[in-house]
mmCIF file of C-alpha atoms in Angstrom:
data_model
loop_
_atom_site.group_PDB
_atom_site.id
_atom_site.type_symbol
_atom_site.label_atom_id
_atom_site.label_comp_id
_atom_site.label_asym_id
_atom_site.label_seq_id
_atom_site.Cartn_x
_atom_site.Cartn_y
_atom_site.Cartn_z
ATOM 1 C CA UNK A 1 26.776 183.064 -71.781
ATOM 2 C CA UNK A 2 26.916 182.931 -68.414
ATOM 3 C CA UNK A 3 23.632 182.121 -66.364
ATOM 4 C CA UNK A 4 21.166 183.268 -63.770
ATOM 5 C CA UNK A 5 22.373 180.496 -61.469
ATOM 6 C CA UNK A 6 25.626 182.448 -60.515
ATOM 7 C CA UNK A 7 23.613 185.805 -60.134
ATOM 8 C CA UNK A 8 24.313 186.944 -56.605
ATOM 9 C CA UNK A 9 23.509 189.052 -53.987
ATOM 10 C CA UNK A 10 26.519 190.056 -51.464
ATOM 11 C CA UNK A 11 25.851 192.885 -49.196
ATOM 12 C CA UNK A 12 22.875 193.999 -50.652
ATOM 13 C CA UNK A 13 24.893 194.762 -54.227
ATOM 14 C CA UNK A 14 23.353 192.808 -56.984
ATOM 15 C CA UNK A 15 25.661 190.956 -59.180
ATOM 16 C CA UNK A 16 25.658 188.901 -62.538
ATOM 17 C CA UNK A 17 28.422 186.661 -60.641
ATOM 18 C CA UNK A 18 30.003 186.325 -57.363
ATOM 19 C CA UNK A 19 33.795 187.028 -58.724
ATOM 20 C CA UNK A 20 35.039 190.086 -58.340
ATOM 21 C CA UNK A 21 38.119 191.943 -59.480
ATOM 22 C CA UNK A 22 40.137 192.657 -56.478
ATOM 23 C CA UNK A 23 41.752 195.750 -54.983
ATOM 24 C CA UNK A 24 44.819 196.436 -56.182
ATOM 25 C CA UNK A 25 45.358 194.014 -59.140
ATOM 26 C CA UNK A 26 42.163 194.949 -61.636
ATOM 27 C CA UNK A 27 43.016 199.002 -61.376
ATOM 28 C CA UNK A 28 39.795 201.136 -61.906
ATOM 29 C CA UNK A 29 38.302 198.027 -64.348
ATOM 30 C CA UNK A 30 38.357 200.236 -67.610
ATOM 31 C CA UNK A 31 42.287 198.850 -67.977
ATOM 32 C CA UNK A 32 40.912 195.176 -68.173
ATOM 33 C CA UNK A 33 38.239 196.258 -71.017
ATOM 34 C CA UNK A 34 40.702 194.913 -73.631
ATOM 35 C CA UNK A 35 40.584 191.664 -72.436
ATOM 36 C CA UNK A 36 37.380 190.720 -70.977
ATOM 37 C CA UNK A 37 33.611 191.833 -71.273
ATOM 38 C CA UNK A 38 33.123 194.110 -67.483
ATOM 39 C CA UNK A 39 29.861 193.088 -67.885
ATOM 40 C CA UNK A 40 30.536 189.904 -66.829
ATOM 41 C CA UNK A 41 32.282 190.504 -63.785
ATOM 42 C CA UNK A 42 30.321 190.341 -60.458
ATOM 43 C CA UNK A 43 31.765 193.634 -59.310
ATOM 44 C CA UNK A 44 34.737 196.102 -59.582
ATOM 45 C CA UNK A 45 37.100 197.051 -56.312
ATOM 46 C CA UNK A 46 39.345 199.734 -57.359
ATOM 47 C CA UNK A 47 42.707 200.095 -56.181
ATOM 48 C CA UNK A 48 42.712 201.727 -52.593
ATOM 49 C CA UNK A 49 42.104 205.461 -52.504
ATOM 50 C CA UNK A 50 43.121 208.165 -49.615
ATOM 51 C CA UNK A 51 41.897 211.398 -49.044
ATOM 52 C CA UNK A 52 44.920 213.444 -50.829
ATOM 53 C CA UNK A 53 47.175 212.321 -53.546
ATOM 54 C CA UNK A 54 50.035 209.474 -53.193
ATOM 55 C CA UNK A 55 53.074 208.956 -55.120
ATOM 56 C CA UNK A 56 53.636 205.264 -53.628
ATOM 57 C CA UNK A 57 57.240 204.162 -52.231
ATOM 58 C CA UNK A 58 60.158 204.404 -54.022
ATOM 59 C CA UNK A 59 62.357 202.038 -55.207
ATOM 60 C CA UNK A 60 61.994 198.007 -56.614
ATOM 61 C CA UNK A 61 57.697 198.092 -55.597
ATOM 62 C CA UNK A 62 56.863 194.272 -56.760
ATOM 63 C CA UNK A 63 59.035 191.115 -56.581
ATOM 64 C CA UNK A 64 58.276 187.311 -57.821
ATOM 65 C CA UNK A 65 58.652 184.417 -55.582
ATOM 66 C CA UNK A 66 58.196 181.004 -55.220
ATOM 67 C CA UNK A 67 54.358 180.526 -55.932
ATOM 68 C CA UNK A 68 53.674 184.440 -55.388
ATOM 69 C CA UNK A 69 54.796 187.744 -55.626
ATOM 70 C CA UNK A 70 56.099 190.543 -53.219
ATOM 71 C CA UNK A 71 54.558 194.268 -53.442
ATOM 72 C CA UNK A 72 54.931 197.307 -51.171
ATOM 73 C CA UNK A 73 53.168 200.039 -54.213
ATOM 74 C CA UNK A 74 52.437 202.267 -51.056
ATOM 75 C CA UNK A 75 48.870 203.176 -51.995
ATOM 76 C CA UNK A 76 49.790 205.194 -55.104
ATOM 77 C CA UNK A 77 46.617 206.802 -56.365
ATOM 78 C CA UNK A 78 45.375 210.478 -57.055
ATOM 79 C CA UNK A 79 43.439 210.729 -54.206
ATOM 80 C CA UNK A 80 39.313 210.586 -53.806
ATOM 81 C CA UNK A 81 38.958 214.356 -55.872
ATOM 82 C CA UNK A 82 40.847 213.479 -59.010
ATOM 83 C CA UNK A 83 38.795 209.795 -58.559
ATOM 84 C CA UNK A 84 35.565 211.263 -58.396
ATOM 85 C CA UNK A 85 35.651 213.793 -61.088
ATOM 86 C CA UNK A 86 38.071 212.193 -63.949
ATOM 87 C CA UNK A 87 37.939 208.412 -63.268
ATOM 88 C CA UNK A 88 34.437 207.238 -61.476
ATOM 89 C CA UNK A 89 32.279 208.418 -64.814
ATOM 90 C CA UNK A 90 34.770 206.817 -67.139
ATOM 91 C CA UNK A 91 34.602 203.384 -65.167
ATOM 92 C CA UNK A 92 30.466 203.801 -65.826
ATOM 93 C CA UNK A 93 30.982 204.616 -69.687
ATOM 94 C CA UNK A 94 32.417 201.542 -69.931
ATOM 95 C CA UNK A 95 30.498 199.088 -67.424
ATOM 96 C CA UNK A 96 27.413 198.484 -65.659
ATOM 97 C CA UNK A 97 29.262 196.440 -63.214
ATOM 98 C CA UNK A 98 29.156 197.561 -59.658
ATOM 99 C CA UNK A 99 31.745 199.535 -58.334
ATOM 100 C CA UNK A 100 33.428 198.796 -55.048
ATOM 101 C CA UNK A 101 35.575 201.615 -53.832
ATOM 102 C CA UNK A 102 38.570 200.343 -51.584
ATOM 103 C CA UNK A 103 39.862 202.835 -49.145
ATOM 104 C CA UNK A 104 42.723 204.051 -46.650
ATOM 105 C CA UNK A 105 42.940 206.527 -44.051
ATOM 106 C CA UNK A 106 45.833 207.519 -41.293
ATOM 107 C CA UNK A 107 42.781 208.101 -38.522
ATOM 108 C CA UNK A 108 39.434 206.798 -37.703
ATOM 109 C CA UNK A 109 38.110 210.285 -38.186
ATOM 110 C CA UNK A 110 39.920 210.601 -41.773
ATOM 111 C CA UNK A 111 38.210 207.220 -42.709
ATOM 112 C CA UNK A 112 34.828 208.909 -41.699
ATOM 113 C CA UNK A 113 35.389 211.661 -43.826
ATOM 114 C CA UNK A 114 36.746 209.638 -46.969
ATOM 115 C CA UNK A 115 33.432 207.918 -46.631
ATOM 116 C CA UNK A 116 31.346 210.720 -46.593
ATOM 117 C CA UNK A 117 32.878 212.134 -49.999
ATOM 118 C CA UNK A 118 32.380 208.481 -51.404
ATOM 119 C CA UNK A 119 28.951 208.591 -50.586
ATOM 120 C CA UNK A 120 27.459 209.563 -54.016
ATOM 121 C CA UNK A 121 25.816 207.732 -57.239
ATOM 122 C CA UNK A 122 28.020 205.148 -58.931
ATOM 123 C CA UNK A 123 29.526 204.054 -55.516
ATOM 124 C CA UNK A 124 27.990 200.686 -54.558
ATOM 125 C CA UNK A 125 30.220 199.966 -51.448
ATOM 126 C CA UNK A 126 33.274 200.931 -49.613
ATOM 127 C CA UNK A 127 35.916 197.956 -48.619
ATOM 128 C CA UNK A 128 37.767 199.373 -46.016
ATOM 129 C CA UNK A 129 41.404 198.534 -46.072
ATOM 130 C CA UNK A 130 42.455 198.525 -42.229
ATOM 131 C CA UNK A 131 46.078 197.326 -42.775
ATOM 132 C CA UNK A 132 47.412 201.033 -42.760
ATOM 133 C CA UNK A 133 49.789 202.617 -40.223
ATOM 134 C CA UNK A 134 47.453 203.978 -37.403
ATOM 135 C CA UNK A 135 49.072 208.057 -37.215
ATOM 136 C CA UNK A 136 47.248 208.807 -34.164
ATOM 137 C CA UNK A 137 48.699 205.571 -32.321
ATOM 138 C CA UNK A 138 52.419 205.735 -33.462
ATOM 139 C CA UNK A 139 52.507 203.428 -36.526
ATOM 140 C CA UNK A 140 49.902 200.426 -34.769
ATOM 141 C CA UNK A 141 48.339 199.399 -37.861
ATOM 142 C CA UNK A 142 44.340 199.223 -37.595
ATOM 143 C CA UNK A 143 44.028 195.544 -39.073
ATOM 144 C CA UNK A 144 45.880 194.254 -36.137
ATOM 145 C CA UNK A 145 43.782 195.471 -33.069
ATOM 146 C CA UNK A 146 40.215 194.543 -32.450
ATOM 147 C CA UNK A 147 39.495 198.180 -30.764
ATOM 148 C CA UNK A 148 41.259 200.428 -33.344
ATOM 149 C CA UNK A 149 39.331 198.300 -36.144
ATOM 150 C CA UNK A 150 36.022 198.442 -34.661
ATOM 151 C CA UNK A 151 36.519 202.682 -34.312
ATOM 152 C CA UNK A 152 37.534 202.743 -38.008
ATOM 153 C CA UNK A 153 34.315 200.746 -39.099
ATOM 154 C CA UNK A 154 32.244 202.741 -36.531
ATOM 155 C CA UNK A 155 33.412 206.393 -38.275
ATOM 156 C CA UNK A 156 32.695 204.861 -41.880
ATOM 157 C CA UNK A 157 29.589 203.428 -41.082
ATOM 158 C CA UNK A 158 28.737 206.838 -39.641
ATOM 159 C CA UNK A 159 29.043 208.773 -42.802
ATOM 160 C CA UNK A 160 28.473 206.663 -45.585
ATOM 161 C CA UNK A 161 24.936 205.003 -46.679
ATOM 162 C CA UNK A 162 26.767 202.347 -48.337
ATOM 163 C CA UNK A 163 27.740 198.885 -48.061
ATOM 164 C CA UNK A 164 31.037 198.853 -45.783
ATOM 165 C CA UNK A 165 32.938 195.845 -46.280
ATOM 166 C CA UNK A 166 35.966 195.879 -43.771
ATOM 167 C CA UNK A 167 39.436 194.088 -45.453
ATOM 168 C CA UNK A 168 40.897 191.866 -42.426
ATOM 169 C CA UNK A 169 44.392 191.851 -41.999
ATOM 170 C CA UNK A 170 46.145 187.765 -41.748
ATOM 171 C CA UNK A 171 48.788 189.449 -40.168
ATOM 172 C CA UNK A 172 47.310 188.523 -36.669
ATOM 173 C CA UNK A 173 46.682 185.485 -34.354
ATOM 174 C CA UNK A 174 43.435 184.891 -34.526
ATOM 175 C CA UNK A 175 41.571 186.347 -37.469
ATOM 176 C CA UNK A 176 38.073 186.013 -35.718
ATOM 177 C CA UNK A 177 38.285 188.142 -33.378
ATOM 178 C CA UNK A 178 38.890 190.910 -35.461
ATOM 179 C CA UNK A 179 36.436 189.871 -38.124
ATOM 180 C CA UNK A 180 33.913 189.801 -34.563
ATOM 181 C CA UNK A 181 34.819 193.827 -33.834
ATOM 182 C CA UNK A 182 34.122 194.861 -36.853
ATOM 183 C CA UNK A 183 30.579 192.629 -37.364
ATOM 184 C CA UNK A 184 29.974 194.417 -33.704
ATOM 185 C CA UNK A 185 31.031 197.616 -35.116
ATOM 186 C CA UNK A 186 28.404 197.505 -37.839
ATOM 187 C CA UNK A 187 30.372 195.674 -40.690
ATOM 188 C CA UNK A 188 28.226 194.851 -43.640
ATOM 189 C CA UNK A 189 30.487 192.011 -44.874
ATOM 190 C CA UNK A 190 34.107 191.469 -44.205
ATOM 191 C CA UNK A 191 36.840 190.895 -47.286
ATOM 192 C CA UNK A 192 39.693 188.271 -46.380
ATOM 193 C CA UNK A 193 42.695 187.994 -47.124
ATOM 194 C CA UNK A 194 45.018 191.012 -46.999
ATOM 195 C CA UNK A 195 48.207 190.297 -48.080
ATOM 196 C CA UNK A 196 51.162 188.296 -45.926
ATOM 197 C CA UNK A 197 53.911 190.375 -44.935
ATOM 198 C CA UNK A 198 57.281 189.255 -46.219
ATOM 199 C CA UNK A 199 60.386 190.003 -47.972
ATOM 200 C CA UNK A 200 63.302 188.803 -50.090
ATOM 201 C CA UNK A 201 66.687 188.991 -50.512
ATOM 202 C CA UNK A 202 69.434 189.362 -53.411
ATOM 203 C CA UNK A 203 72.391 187.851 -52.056
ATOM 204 C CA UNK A 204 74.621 189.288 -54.045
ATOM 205 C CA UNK A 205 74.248 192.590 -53.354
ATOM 206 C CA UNK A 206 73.279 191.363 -49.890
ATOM 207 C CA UNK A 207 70.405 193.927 -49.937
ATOM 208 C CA UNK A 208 66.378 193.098 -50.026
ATOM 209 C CA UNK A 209 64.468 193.091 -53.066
ATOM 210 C CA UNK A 210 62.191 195.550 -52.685
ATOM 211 C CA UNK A 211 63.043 199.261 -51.841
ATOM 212 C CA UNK A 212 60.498 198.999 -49.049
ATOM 213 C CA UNK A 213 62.193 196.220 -47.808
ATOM 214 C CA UNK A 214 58.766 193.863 -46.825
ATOM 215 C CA UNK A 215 55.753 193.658 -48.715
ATOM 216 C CA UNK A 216 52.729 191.801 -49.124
ATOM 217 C CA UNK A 217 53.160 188.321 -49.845
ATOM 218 C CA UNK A 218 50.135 187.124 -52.582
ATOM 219 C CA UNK A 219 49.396 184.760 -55.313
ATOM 220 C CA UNK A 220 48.542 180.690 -54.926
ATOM 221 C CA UNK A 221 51.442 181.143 -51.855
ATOM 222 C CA UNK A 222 48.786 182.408 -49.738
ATOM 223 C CA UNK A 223 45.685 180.196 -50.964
ATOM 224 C CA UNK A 224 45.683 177.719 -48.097
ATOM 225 C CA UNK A 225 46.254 180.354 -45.426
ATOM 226 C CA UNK A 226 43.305 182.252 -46.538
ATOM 227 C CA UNK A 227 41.177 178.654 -47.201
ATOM 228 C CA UNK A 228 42.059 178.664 -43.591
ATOM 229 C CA UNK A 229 40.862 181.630 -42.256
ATOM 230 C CA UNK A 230 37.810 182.314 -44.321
ATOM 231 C CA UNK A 231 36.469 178.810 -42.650
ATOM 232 C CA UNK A 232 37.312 180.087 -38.982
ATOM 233 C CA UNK A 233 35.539 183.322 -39.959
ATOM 234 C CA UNK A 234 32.349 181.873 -41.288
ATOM 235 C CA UNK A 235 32.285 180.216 -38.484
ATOM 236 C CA UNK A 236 32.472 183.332 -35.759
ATOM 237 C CA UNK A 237 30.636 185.839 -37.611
ATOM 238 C CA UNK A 238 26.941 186.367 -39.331
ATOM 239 C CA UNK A 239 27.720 188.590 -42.115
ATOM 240 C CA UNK A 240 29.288 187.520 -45.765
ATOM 241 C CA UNK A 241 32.130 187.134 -46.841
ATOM 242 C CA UNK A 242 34.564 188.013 -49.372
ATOM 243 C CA UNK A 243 37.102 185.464 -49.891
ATOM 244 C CA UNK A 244 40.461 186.017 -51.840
ATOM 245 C CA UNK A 245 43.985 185.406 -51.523
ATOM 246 C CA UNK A 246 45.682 182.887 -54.662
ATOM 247 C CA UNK A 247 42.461 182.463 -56.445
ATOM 248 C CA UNK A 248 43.921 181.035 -59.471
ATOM 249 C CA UNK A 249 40.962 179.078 -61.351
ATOM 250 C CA UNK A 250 37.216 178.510 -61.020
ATOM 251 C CA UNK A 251 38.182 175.370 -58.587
ATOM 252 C CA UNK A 252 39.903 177.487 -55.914
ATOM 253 C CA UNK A 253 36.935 179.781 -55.991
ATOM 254 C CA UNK A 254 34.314 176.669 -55.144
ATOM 255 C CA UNK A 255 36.621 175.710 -52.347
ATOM 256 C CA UNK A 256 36.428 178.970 -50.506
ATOM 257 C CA UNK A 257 32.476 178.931 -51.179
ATOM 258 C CA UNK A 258 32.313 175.493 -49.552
ATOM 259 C CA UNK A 259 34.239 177.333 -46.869
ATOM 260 C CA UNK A 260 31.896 179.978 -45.997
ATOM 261 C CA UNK A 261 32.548 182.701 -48.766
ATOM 262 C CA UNK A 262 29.554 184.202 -49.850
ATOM 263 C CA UNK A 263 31.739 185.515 -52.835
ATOM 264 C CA UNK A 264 35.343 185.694 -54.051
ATOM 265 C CA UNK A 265 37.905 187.793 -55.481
ATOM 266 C CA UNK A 266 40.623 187.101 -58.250
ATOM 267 C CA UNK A 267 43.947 189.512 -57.324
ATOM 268 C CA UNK A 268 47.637 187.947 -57.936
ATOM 269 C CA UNK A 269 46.498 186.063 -61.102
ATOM 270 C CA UNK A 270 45.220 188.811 -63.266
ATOM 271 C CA UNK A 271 48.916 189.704 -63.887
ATOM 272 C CA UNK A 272 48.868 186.380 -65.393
ATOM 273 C CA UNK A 273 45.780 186.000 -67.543
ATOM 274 C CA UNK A 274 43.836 189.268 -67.708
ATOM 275 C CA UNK A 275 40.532 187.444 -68.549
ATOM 276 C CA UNK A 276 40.824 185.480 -65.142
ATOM 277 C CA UNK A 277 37.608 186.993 -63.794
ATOM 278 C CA UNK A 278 35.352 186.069 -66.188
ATOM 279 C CA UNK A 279 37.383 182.653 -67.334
ATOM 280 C CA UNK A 280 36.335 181.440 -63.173
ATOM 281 C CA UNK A 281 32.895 182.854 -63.451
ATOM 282 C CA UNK A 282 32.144 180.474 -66.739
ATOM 283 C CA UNK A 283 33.570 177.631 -64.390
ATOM 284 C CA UNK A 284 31.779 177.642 -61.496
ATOM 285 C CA UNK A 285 28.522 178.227 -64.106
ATOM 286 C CA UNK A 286 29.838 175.491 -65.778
ATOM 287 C CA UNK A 287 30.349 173.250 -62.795
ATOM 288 C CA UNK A 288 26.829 174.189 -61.254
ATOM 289 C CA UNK A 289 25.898 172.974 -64.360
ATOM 290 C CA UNK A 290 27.522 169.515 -64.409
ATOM 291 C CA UNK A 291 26.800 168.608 -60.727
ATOM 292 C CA UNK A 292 23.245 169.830 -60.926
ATOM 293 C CA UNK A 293 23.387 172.692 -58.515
ATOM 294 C CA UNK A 294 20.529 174.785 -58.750
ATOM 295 C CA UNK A 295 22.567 178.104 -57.755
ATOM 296 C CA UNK A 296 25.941 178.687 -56.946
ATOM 297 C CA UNK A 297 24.541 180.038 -53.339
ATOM 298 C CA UNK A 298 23.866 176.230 -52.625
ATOM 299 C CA UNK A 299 27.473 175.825 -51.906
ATOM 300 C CA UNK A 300 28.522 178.454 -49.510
ATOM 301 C CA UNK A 301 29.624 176.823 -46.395
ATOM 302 C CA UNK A 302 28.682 173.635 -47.562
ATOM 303 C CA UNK A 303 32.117 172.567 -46.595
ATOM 304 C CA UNK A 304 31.759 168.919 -44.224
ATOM 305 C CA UNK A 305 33.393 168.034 -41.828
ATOM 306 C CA UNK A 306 33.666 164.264 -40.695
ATOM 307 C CA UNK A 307 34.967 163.112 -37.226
#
């Protein structure tokens, strides 16, 4: 049973632990319920909703690589109606676990009004995916500048009363000034990291992989680019964090703790044991155990740093 000294708060959402399913890889929740208890996962972030209905790219979507995996799914989802009315009361049939609704918008003003039909009962946050093409501005993605990320968070914090937890983008050169825009734009937490962009080749048909041609590069691949930048951000920016990116067992999750992250997210490694979630929350309950931490809280940032 896991205890009360992994019970977390993170953006004002109270959780049993501080791992989370992430966006993406843990669906709506209710398709892990087979293989794990939801009750003992810190929190749910569905798979990234848009205003209308997507079918996703066409073509290969997800390739393996060394250490990782390749996918360009292209948002496929049924859009926030069909969400709200057939899938948000099934997810609280079957959990108490707070829900985290991930979304995506082509405009700041499309974000605003996502948010606003988000903002009902059995919604505890929004994460705000910001690595989407940017319509208005010709195909400049949001995640990648500082002004178009701050107007996105600005337009959701407008029209929602929930958390907003803005997903940064890696895909940049310095991930702390982005993660500063959005804590200026009136971020409640920020989520990091997105996926890498990348892509493979078959070379014998001398064509990429995926029909997309690039994806997003995850799995333990990514782990010590996102070690990396979760430490620079805790160390620019006030608000908590969400650390993920190759979060394989309960260790990786104590090292981005000791980083700065105020919480964590399994994505990649679901595909590979569906009860990873809970499995890492009874290890770092375990581990607080054995080195006498009082709560897992202790740890965050705790990271030092010797000259």
């Amino acid at each position: 049973m896991i205890s009360e000294r992994i019970a977390v708060q993170f953006a004002g959402i109270s959780m049993k632990t501080p791992v989370m399913g992430a966006s993406g890889t843990f669906g709506f929740g209710v398709e892990y319920s087979d293989f794990l208890d939801l009750d003992h996962v810190g929190a749910i972030i569905s798979k990234g909703i848009t205003p209308l209905p997507r079918p996703g790219n066409p073509g290969v979507r997800v390739a393996e690589t060394p250490a990782g995996m390749l996918n360009c799914i292209g948002l496929e989802n049924p859009g926030v109606e069909v969400f709200k009315r057939d899938i948000l009361p099934k997810v609280h049939q079957a959990c108490q676990t707070p829900l985290i609704v991930n979304i995506s918008a082509g405009t700041a003003e499309e974000y605003g009004e996502l948010a606003a039909q988000l903002d009902v009962d059995g919604v505890a946050a929004l994460e705000v995916n910001i690595s989407c093409p940017n319509v208005k501005e010709g195909g400049i993605v949001f995640g990648t500048q500082p002004e178009a990320a701050a107007a996105v968070t600005r337009s959701v914090k407008d029209h929602t009363r929930k958390a907003v937890i803005v997903k940064l983008s890696p895909n940049v050169t310095d991930i702390t000034v982005m993660a500063k825009a959005v804590e200026a734009a009136g971020a409640d937490a920020v989520s990091l990291i997105n996926t890498l962009t990348g892509m493979a080749i078959d070379i014998k048909t001398r064509r990429p992989l995926l029909g997309n041609i690039t994806g997003g590069l995850s799995g333990p691949a990514v782990k010590p680019v996102a070690l990396r930048m979760v430490w620079q951000t805790a160390q620019a920016v006030s608000i908590p964090i969400l650390g993920l990116g190759g979060i394989s067992t309960w260790q990786d999750a104590v090292e981005f703790m000791l980083a700065g992250a105020s919480a964590v997210a399994v994505g990649a490694h679901n595909f590979v044991d569906p009860r990873a979630v809970e499995t890492i929350a009874e290890g770092l309950d375990q581990y607080c155990r054995e080195e006498g931490i009082e709560h897992i809280q202790d740890i965050v940032g705790a990271l030092e740093i010797r000259g």
